[in-house]
Amino acid sequence: MDKLESFHQDVLRGLKDHPKWLQPKYFYDDNGAALFQRIMEMPAYYLTACELEIFRDKTVELAEVLHVQQEPFDLIELGAGDAMKSSFLLEHLLREQADFTYMPIDICGEVLLTLRDRLNRDLPNLEVVPLHGEYLDMLREATEQSDRRKIVLFLGSNIGNMELEDAHGFCRTVNRRLKRGDTMLTGFDLQKNPHTILEAYNDKEGITAAFNLNLLERINRELDADFNISAFQHYQTYDPIDGGCRSYLVSGTAQKVNIGGEVISFEANEPIAVEVSRKYTPLEIDQMAIETGFAPLAQIADSKNWFVDAIWQVN
Ligand SMILES: C[S@@+](CC[C@H](N)C(=O)[O-])C[C@H]1O[C@@H](n2cnc3c(N)ncnc32)[C@H](O)[C@@H]1O
């Protein structure tokens, strides 16, 4: 099945279900990627600043725990985006003359092209092999390309965009694709003051709303649909008990939407679940490592203790 056909099937499956849902991986067309860049620049979206601080100020500690000096390796980044944070590590590794290839994986082709051009310009000695596609498919491809030791980066709290059970399943699959001694570094957003969390996903300028609504615009553009975008509203919640910060698009009125010939009915105030951004406790993070076949090596936090990069090794 080609990418457009999978998109079509996934959209119809989610919108025919009850309650309705859409997969967040489809946020990232060119417009979505540009809107996400603007989210990362918002002061309220603290996640980027926290993880950037870790990569900027604790680069040596990260590199030590990742055991980068041992032997040649592939540094694989899942959902690399603009690789702004990982660039601190890349520069450090080049200075240390580490023998490695950087393999950024992203579902958005435009993002990867921009990244490759920037890295070729800013870090000309870096060997870059971009892989365009889904995290796990491209991880398989990366592991099939060479036998070298693997270090996997999964930043930005992207793991938070999976429900707990799915995150465990994901880590188990990553674990199976890797070999004993390989390492994985994952960014986790920690549970904190619920107001701080909610404000990060509910900005008054409406950038997060535009990012979420772009998903409906993308469906209109690519799947020949007729969503009336102004008839939907972004709605955000955070549950400090289960750590789930959830985004919904709510239909303002009863309406029918045609998607490539199929009609989907919405009731007034009916929500579409579009994204979860789960917040973790340090204990949950170590438990996830142990239950999915890894040994937790370290949790490296920012100065506010709002975010950690957890480093795990394959048992
Ligand atoms: C939230 S951004 C984070 C970017 C970067 N890792 C950071 O922390 O700044 C997510 C990135 O992952 C990519 N992405 C989202 N879902 C993906 C998937 N299922 N497979 C591969 N890439 C994906 C998006 O295109 C986007 O560039």
mmCIF file of C-alpha atoms and ligand atoms in Angstrom:
data_model
loop_
_atom_site.group_PDB
_atom_site.id
_atom_site.type_symbol
_atom_site.label_atom_id
_atom_site.label_comp_id
_atom_site.label_asym_id
_atom_site.label_seq_id
_atom_site.Cartn_x
_atom_site.Cartn_y
_atom_site.Cartn_z
ATOM 1 C CA MET A 1 0.000 0.000 0.000
ATOM 2 C CA ASP A 2 1.471 3.433 -0.876
ATOM 3 C CA LYS A 3 1.774 6.255 1.674
ATOM 4 C CA LEU A 4 -1.306 8.163 0.469
ATOM 5 C CA GLU A 5 -3.453 5.028 0.553
ATOM 6 C CA SER A 6 -2.289 4.204 4.128
ATOM 7 C CA PHE A 7 -3.079 7.789 5.155
ATOM 8 C CA HIS A 8 -6.562 7.455 3.622
ATOM 9 C CA GLN A 9 -7.244 4.108 5.338
ATOM 10 C CA ASP A 10 -5.956 5.341 8.716
ATOM 11 C CA VAL A 11 -8.100 8.495 8.556
ATOM 12 C CA LEU A 12 -11.266 6.573 7.689
ATOM 13 C CA ARG A 13 -10.573 3.931 10.358
ATOM 14 C CA GLY A 14 -10.167 6.620 13.032
ATOM 15 C CA LEU A 15 -13.130 8.747 12.001
ATOM 16 C CA LYS A 16 -15.523 5.784 11.709
ATOM 17 C CA ASP A 17 -14.594 4.663 15.240
ATOM 18 C CA HIS A 18 -16.282 5.816 18.419
ATOM 19 C CA PRO A 19 -14.863 7.938 19.952
ATOM 20 C CA LYS A 20 -13.185 9.331 16.823
ATOM 21 C CA TRP A 21 -9.378 9.589 16.609
ATOM 22 C CA LEU A 22 -6.572 10.527 14.199
ATOM 23 C CA GLN A 23 -2.924 9.522 14.365
ATOM 24 C CA PRO A 24 -0.509 12.320 15.375
ATOM 25 C CA LYS A 25 2.193 11.139 12.944
ATOM 26 C CA TYR A 26 0.111 12.775 10.203
ATOM 27 C CA PHE A 27 0.601 16.246 11.724
ATOM 28 C CA TYR A 28 3.952 16.518 9.990
ATOM 29 C CA ASP A 29 3.429 17.549 6.408
ATOM 30 C CA ASP A 30 5.470 20.632 5.330
ATOM 31 C CA ASN A 31 2.965 23.038 6.952
ATOM 32 C CA GLY A 32 2.779 20.951 10.137
ATOM 33 C CA ALA A 33 6.576 20.779 10.422
ATOM 34 C CA ALA A 34 6.791 24.581 10.018
ATOM 35 C CA LEU A 35 4.084 25.111 12.663
ATOM 36 C CA PHE A 36 5.889 22.740 15.023
ATOM 37 C CA GLN A 37 9.049 24.848 14.632
ATOM 38 C CA ARG A 38 6.994 27.840 15.835
ATOM 39 C CA ILE A 39 5.661 25.828 18.813
ATOM 40 C CA MET A 40 9.221 24.975 19.819
ATOM 41 C CA GLU A 41 10.059 28.700 19.837
ATOM 42 C CA MET A 42 7.196 29.594 22.214
ATOM 43 C CA PRO A 43 8.416 30.401 25.760
ATOM 44 C CA ALA A 44 5.491 28.425 27.271
ATOM 45 C CA TYR A 45 6.596 25.290 25.395
ATOM 46 C CA TYR A 46 9.322 24.621 27.961
ATOM 47 C CA LEU A 47 10.190 21.140 26.650
ATOM 48 C CA THR A 48 12.564 22.362 23.933
ATOM 49 C CA ALA A 49 14.484 24.739 26.239
ATOM 50 C CA CYS A 50 14.850 22.053 28.938
ATOM 51 C CA GLU A 51 16.180 19.368 26.612
ATOM 52 C CA LEU A 52 18.345 21.871 24.740
ATOM 53 C CA GLU A 53 19.918 22.835 28.077
ATOM 54 C CA ILE A 54 20.713 19.169 28.788
ATOM 55 C CA PHE A 55 22.357 18.708 25.382
ATOM 56 C CA ARG A 56 24.233 22.026 25.581
ATOM 57 C CA ASP A 57 25.407 21.882 29.220
ATOM 58 C CA LYS A 58 25.766 18.154 29.828
ATOM 59 C CA THR A 59 27.183 16.991 26.502
ATOM 60 C CA VAL A 60 30.238 15.347 28.038
ATOM 61 C CA GLU A 61 28.122 13.448 30.569
ATOM 62 C CA LEU A 62 25.745 12.276 27.819
ATOM 63 C CA ALA A 63 28.646 11.080 25.675
ATOM 64 C CA GLU A 64 30.249 9.253 28.623
ATOM 65 C CA VAL A 65 27.095 7.365 29.576
ATOM 66 C CA LEU A 66 26.466 6.496 25.907
ATOM 67 C CA HIS A 67 29.983 4.905 25.774
ATOM 68 C CA VAL A 68 30.809 6.686 22.533
ATOM 69 C CA GLN A 69 34.563 6.124 22.757
ATOM 70 C CA GLN A 70 34.512 2.342 22.572
ATOM 71 C CA GLU A 71 34.344 1.472 18.867
ATOM 72 C CA PRO A 72 32.864 2.745 15.564
ATOM 73 C CA PHE A 73 29.102 3.213 15.805
ATOM 74 C CA ASP A 74 25.966 4.480 14.068
ATOM 75 C CA LEU A 75 24.116 7.299 15.797
ATOM 76 C CA ILE A 76 20.476 6.898 14.783
ATOM 77 C CA GLU A 77 17.992 9.643 15.627
ATOM 78 C CA LEU A 78 14.279 8.767 15.523
ATOM 79 C CA GLY A 79 12.161 11.782 14.435
ATOM 80 C CA ALA A 80 15.219 14.014 14.091
ATOM 81 C CA GLY A 81 13.348 17.176 13.036
ATOM 82 C CA ASP A 82 15.867 20.028 12.898
ATOM 83 C CA ALA A 83 18.332 18.116 15.160
ATOM 84 C CA MET A 84 18.940 21.348 17.016
ATOM 85 C CA LYS A 85 19.621 19.573 20.336
ATOM 86 C CA SER A 86 21.497 16.580 19.006
ATOM 87 C CA SER A 87 23.808 18.949 17.090
ATOM 88 C CA PHE A 88 25.598 19.697 20.394
ATOM 89 C CA LEU A 89 26.382 15.994 20.719
ATOM 90 C CA LEU A 90 27.350 15.718 17.035
ATOM 91 C CA GLU A 91 29.816 18.612 17.387
ATOM 92 C CA HIS A 92 31.285 17.096 20.549
ATOM 93 C CA LEU A 93 31.734 13.707 18.859
ATOM 94 C CA LEU A 94 33.454 15.303 15.855
ATOM 95 C CA ARG A 95 35.801 17.214 18.175
ATOM 96 C CA GLU A 96 36.603 13.931 19.955
ATOM 97 C CA GLN A 97 37.235 12.319 16.553
ATOM 98 C CA ALA A 98 34.710 9.572 17.235
ATOM 99 C CA ASP A 99 34.239 7.169 14.318
ATOM 100 C CA PHE A 100 30.512 7.330 13.594
ATOM 101 C CA THR A 101 27.773 7.838 11.008
ATOM 102 C CA TYR A 102 24.745 9.976 11.833
ATOM 103 C CA MET A 103 21.445 8.495 10.589
ATOM 104 C CA PRO A 104 18.517 10.901 11.087
ATOM 105 C CA ILE A 105 15.104 9.273 10.569
ATOM 106 C CA ASP A 106 12.034 11.384 9.830
ATOM 107 C CA ILE A 107 8.617 10.814 8.314
ATOM 108 C CA CYS A 108 8.731 14.306 6.735
ATOM 109 C CA GLY A 109 10.949 14.351 3.621
ATOM 110 C CA GLU A 110 11.213 18.147 3.535
ATOM 111 C CA VAL A 111 12.516 18.183 7.129
ATOM 112 C CA LEU A 112 15.216 15.645 6.233
ATOM 113 C CA LEU A 113 16.350 17.573 3.137
ATOM 114 C CA THR A 114 16.652 20.802 5.123
ATOM 115 C CA LEU A 115 18.541 18.976 7.873
ATOM 116 C CA ARG A 116 20.958 17.284 5.469
ATOM 117 C CA ASP A 117 21.745 20.616 3.764
ATOM 118 C CA ARG A 118 22.323 22.361 7.100
ATOM 119 C CA LEU A 119 24.580 19.594 8.425
ATOM 120 C CA ASN A 120 26.579 19.451 5.179
ATOM 121 C CA ARG A 121 27.133 23.200 5.515
ATOM 122 C CA ASP A 122 27.726 23.475 9.306
ATOM 123 C CA LEU A 123 29.455 20.149 10.001
ATOM 124 C CA PRO A 124 31.165 19.207 6.705
ATOM 125 C CA ASN A 125 33.127 16.355 8.313
ATOM 126 C CA LEU A 126 29.998 14.606 9.525
ATOM 127 C CA GLU A 127 28.917 11.510 7.599
ATOM 128 C CA VAL A 128 25.107 11.781 7.277
ATOM 129 C CA VAL A 129 22.782 9.035 5.998
ATOM 130 C CA PRO A 130 19.177 10.356 6.146
ATOM 131 C CA LEU A 131 16.405 7.739 6.272
ATOM 132 C CA HIS A 132 12.943 8.861 5.173
ATOM 133 C CA GLY A 133 10.043 6.938 6.746
ATOM 134 C CA GLU A 134 8.553 5.596 9.978
ATOM 135 C CA TYR A 135 10.661 5.192 13.103
ATOM 136 C CA LEU A 136 10.688 1.406 13.291
ATOM 137 C CA ASP A 137 10.811 0.665 9.542
ATOM 138 C CA MET A 138 13.805 2.958 9.147
ATOM 139 C CA LEU A 139 15.453 1.594 12.308
ATOM 140 C CA ARG A 140 15.283 -1.852 10.690
ATOM 141 C CA GLU A 141 16.844 -0.442 7.542
ATOM 142 C CA ALA A 142 19.612 1.215 9.603
ATOM 143 C CA THR A 143 20.402 -2.022 11.437
ATOM 144 C CA GLU A 144 20.486 -3.916 8.125
ATOM 145 C CA GLN A 145 22.953 -1.418 6.627
ATOM 146 C CA SER A 146 25.803 -2.164 9.046
ATOM 147 C CA ASP A 147 26.895 -4.348 11.962
ATOM 148 C CA ARG A 148 28.365 -1.425 13.862
ATOM 149 C CA ARG A 149 27.330 -0.664 17.399
ATOM 150 C CA LYS A 150 24.131 1.397 17.536
ATOM 151 C CA ILE A 151 23.226 4.395 19.638
ATOM 152 C CA VAL A 152 19.582 5.419 19.236
ATOM 153 C CA LEU A 153 18.320 8.910 20.132
ATOM 154 C CA PHE A 154 14.598 9.532 20.600
ATOM 155 C CA LEU A 155 14.283 13.143 21.757
ATOM 156 C CA GLY A 156 11.632 15.778 22.244
ATOM 157 C CA SER A 157 9.402 13.604 24.446
ATOM 158 C CA ASN A 158 8.142 11.994 21.222
ATOM 159 C CA ILE A 159 7.662 8.853 23.315
ATOM 160 C CA GLY A 160 5.050 10.832 25.237
ATOM 161 C CA ASN A 161 2.933 10.791 22.069
ATOM 162 C CA MET A 162 2.231 7.107 22.708
ATOM 163 C CA GLU A 163 -0.130 5.650 25.290
ATOM 164 C CA LEU A 164 1.771 3.841 28.054
ATOM 165 C CA GLU A 165 1.145 0.354 26.655
ATOM 166 C CA ASP A 166 2.143 1.456 23.126
ATOM 167 C CA ALA A 167 5.310 3.092 24.481
ATOM 168 C CA HIS A 168 6.263 -0.210 26.129
ATOM 169 C CA GLY A 169 5.561 -2.083 22.877
ATOM 170 C CA PHE A 170 7.636 0.459 20.946
ATOM 171 C CA CYS A 171 10.627 0.115 23.305
ATOM 172 C CA ARG A 172 10.378 -3.683 23.106
ATOM 173 C CA THR A 173 10.551 -3.498 19.305
ATOM 174 C CA VAL A 174 13.519 -1.103 19.406
ATOM 175 C CA ASN A 175 15.185 -3.513 21.845
ATOM 176 C CA ARG A 176 14.660 -6.482 19.477
ATOM 177 C CA ARG A 177 16.199 -4.539 16.563
ATOM 178 C CA LEU A 178 19.330 -3.750 18.613
ATOM 179 C CA LYS A 179 22.135 -5.916 19.973
ATOM 180 C CA ARG A 180 23.423 -6.468 23.490
ATOM 181 C CA GLY A 181 25.429 -3.429 24.607
ATOM 182 C CA ASP A 182 23.725 -0.968 22.187
ATOM 183 C CA THR A 183 22.300 2.091 23.896
ATOM 184 C CA MET A 184 19.169 4.196 23.604
ATOM 185 C CA LEU A 185 18.624 7.741 24.862
ATOM 186 C CA THR A 186 15.010 8.865 25.242
ATOM 187 C CA GLY A 187 13.657 12.292 26.230
ATOM 188 C CA PHE A 188 10.855 12.146 28.807
ATOM 189 C CA ASP A 189 8.849 15.111 30.031
ATOM 190 C CA LEU A 190 8.324 14.793 33.787
ATOM 191 C CA GLN A 191 5.110 15.312 35.768
ATOM 192 C CA LYS A 192 5.151 18.813 37.272
ATOM 193 C CA ASN A 193 2.784 21.675 38.140
ATOM 194 C CA PRO A 194 -0.301 20.876 36.029
ATOM 195 C CA HIS A 195 -0.742 24.559 35.045
ATOM 196 C CA THR A 196 2.771 24.655 33.565
ATOM 197 C CA ILE A 197 1.999 21.566 31.492
ATOM 198 C CA LEU A 198 -1.400 22.735 30.276
ATOM 199 C CA GLU A 199 -0.079 26.178 29.266
ATOM 200 C CA ALA A 200 2.594 24.560 27.095
ATOM 201 C CA TYR A 201 -0.138 22.993 24.916
ATOM 202 C CA ASN A 202 -2.731 25.758 25.032
ATOM 203 C CA ASP A 203 -1.079 28.993 23.902
ATOM 204 C CA LYS A 204 -3.248 32.090 23.525
ATOM 205 C CA GLU A 205 -1.746 33.006 20.127
ATOM 206 C CA GLY A 206 -3.352 29.830 18.740
ATOM 207 C CA ILE A 207 -0.174 28.266 17.308
ATOM 208 C CA THR A 208 -0.907 24.869 18.907
ATOM 209 C CA ALA A 209 -4.520 25.126 17.690
ATOM 210 C CA ALA A 210 -3.265 25.883 14.152
ATOM 211 C CA PHE A 211 -0.856 22.911 14.351
ATOM 212 C CA ASN A 212 -3.701 20.573 15.334
ATOM 213 C CA LEU A 213 -6.190 22.008 12.811
ATOM 214 C CA ASN A 214 -3.587 21.643 10.051
ATOM 215 C CA LEU A 215 -4.271 17.916 10.265
ATOM 216 C CA LEU A 216 -7.809 18.542 8.927
ATOM 217 C CA GLU A 217 -6.393 20.892 6.271
ATOM 218 C CA ARG A 218 -3.947 18.168 5.250
ATOM 219 C CA ILE A 219 -6.837 15.701 4.924
ATOM 220 C CA ASN A 220 -8.649 18.252 2.722
ATOM 221 C CA ARG A 221 -5.535 18.778 0.580
ATOM 222 C CA GLU A 222 -4.397 15.196 0.177
ATOM 223 C CA LEU A 223 -7.553 13.101 0.502
ATOM 224 C CA ASP A 224 -10.023 15.249 -1.401
ATOM 225 C CA ALA A 225 -12.056 16.091 1.722
ATOM 226 C CA ASP A 226 -14.222 19.094 2.600
ATOM 227 C CA PHE A 227 -13.658 19.758 6.316
ATOM 228 C CA ASN A 228 -14.887 23.258 7.218
ATOM 229 C CA ILE A 229 -11.874 24.082 9.403
ATOM 230 C CA SER A 230 -13.564 27.013 11.141
ATOM 231 C CA ALA A 231 -16.250 24.606 12.419
ATOM 232 C CA PHE A 232 -13.669 22.775 14.582
ATOM 233 C CA GLN A 233 -11.955 23.942 17.762
ATOM 234 C CA HIS A 234 -8.821 22.792 19.523
ATOM 235 C CA TYR A 235 -9.410 21.611 23.124
ATOM 236 C CA GLN A 236 -6.657 20.593 25.555
ATOM 237 C CA THR A 237 -6.735 18.695 28.878
ATOM 238 C CA TYR A 238 -4.161 17.506 31.398
ATOM 239 C CA ASP A 239 -4.861 14.784 33.965
ATOM 240 C CA PRO A 240 -2.291 15.012 36.775
ATOM 241 C CA ILE A 241 -3.257 11.529 38.016
ATOM 242 C CA ASP A 242 -2.426 9.538 34.886
ATOM 243 C CA GLY A 243 0.012 12.098 33.373
ATOM 244 C CA GLY A 244 -1.949 12.305 30.080
ATOM 245 C CA CYS A 245 -2.029 15.699 28.345
ATOM 246 C CA ARG A 246 -4.544 15.279 25.522
ATOM 247 C CA SER A 247 -5.455 17.313 22.422
ATOM 248 C CA TYR A 248 -8.862 17.119 20.790
ATOM 249 C CA LEU A 249 -10.504 18.750 17.803
ATOM 250 C CA VAL A 250 -14.158 19.365 18.621
ATOM 251 C CA SER A 251 -16.877 19.753 16.015
ATOM 252 C CA GLY A 252 -18.793 22.985 16.810
ATOM 253 C CA THR A 253 -21.974 21.836 15.064
ATOM 254 C CA ALA A 254 -23.653 18.709 13.735
ATOM 255 C CA GLN A 255 -22.126 18.325 10.276
ATOM 256 C CA LYS A 256 -21.191 15.903 7.523
ATOM 257 C CA VAL A 257 -17.742 15.737 5.976
ATOM 258 C CA ASN A 258 -16.967 14.102 2.645
ATOM 259 C CA ILE A 259 -13.588 12.348 2.507
ATOM 260 C CA GLY A 260 -12.826 11.099 -0.996
ATOM 261 C CA GLY A 261 -16.456 10.006 -1.505
ATOM 262 C CA GLU A 262 -17.106 8.636 2.019
ATOM 263 C CA VAL A 263 -19.360 10.685 4.273
ATOM 264 C CA ILE A 264 -18.496 10.989 7.980
ATOM 265 C CA SER A 265 -21.120 12.443 10.357
ATOM 266 C CA PHE A 266 -20.257 14.559 13.366
ATOM 267 C CA GLU A 267 -22.587 15.458 16.194
ATOM 268 C CA ALA A 268 -22.434 18.914 17.778
ATOM 269 C CA ASN A 269 -19.508 18.988 20.264
ATOM 270 C CA GLU A 270 -18.212 15.593 19.158
ATOM 271 C CA PRO A 271 -14.432 15.338 19.764
ATOM 272 C CA ILE A 272 -11.685 13.763 17.651
ATOM 273 C CA ALA A 273 -8.772 12.618 19.852
ATOM 274 C CA VAL A 274 -5.626 13.739 18.025
ATOM 275 C CA GLU A 275 -2.685 13.533 20.405
ATOM 276 C CA VAL A 276 -1.541 12.447 23.830
ATOM 277 C CA SER A 277 1.621 13.925 25.371
ATOM 278 C CA ARG A 278 2.251 11.695 28.387
ATOM 279 C CA LYS A 279 4.204 12.991 31.359
ATOM 280 C CA TYR A 280 6.250 10.516 33.373
ATOM 281 C CA THR A 281 7.693 10.035 36.857
ATOM 282 C CA PRO A 282 11.379 8.975 37.158
ATOM 283 C CA LEU A 283 10.230 5.641 38.604
ATOM 284 C CA GLU A 284 7.937 4.909 35.630
ATOM 285 C CA ILE A 285 10.859 5.579 33.286
ATOM 286 C CA ASP A 286 13.155 3.053 34.986
ATOM 287 C CA GLN A 287 10.304 0.533 35.100
ATOM 288 C CA MET A 288 9.748 0.970 31.377
ATOM 289 C CA ALA A 289 13.435 0.260 30.721
ATOM 290 C CA ILE A 290 13.466 -2.902 32.846
ATOM 291 C CA GLU A 291 10.167 -4.249 31.472
ATOM 292 C CA THR A 292 11.287 -3.788 27.848
ATOM 293 C CA GLY A 293 14.690 -5.479 28.008
ATOM 294 C CA PHE A 294 17.009 -2.590 28.876
ATOM 295 C CA ALA A 295 19.179 -1.737 31.881
ATOM 296 C CA PRO A 296 18.660 1.877 32.960
ATOM 297 C CA LEU A 297 22.078 3.592 33.049
ATOM 298 C CA ALA A 298 21.220 7.201 33.915
ATOM 299 C CA GLN A 299 18.568 9.900 33.903
ATOM 300 C CA ILE A 300 20.126 13.262 33.039
ATOM 301 C CA ALA A 301 17.887 16.203 34.003
ATOM 302 C CA ASP A 302 17.770 19.936 33.231
ATOM 303 C CA SER A 303 18.367 22.468 36.045
ATOM 304 C CA LYS A 304 14.622 22.779 36.827
ATOM 305 C CA ASN A 305 14.171 19.001 36.948
ATOM 306 C CA TRP A 306 11.332 19.250 34.451
ATOM 307 C CA PHE A 307 12.715 16.949 31.758
ATOM 308 C CA VAL A 308 15.082 13.985 31.631
ATOM 309 C CA ASP A 309 17.061 12.207 28.968
ATOM 310 C CA ALA A 310 17.098 8.576 30.071
ATOM 311 C CA ILE A 311 19.954 6.368 28.845
ATOM 312 C CA TRP A 312 19.372 2.623 28.666
ATOM 313 C CA GLN A 313 21.537 -0.274 27.525
ATOM 314 C CA VAL A 314 20.319 -3.453 25.811
ATOM 315 C CA ASN A 315 20.695 -6.423 28.202
HETATM 316 C C1 LIG B 1 8.032 16.670 18.004
HETATM 317 S S1 LIG B 1 9.150 16.769 16.628
HETATM 318 C C2 LIG B 1 10.667 16.582 17.523
HETATM 319 C C3 LIG B 1 11.877 16.882 16.734
HETATM 320 C C4 LIG B 1 13.210 16.647 17.446
HETATM 321 N N1 LIG B 1 13.376 15.238 17.777
HETATM 322 C C5 LIG B 1 13.311 17.488 18.690
HETATM 323 O O1 LIG B 1 13.250 16.925 19.783
HETATM 324 O O2 LIG B 1 13.426 18.706 18.593
HETATM 325 C C6 LIG B 1 8.808 15.225 15.939
HETATM 326 C C7 LIG B 1 9.571 14.865 14.677
HETATM 327 O O3 LIG B 1 9.365 13.474 14.468
HETATM 328 C C8 LIG B 1 8.885 13.238 13.144
HETATM 329 N N2 LIG B 1 7.939 12.109 13.263
HETATM 330 C C9 LIG B 1 6.715 12.112 13.851
HETATM 331 N N3 LIG B 1 6.162 10.883 13.793
HETATM 332 C C10 LIG B 1 7.066 10.084 13.148
HETATM 333 C C11 LIG B 1 7.091 8.699 12.806
HETATM 334 N N4 LIG B 1 6.068 7.891 13.106
HETATM 335 N N5 LIG B 1 8.182 8.211 12.166
HETATM 336 C C12 LIG B 1 9.235 9.035 11.855
HETATM 337 N N6 LIG B 1 9.266 10.359 12.170
HETATM 338 C C13 LIG B 1 8.204 10.880 12.810
HETATM 339 C C14 LIG B 1 8.233 14.544 12.713
HETATM 340 O O4 LIG B 1 8.251 14.725 11.310
HETATM 341 C C15 LIG B 1 9.076 15.593 13.450
HETATM 342 O O5 LIG B 1 10.163 16.045 12.676
#
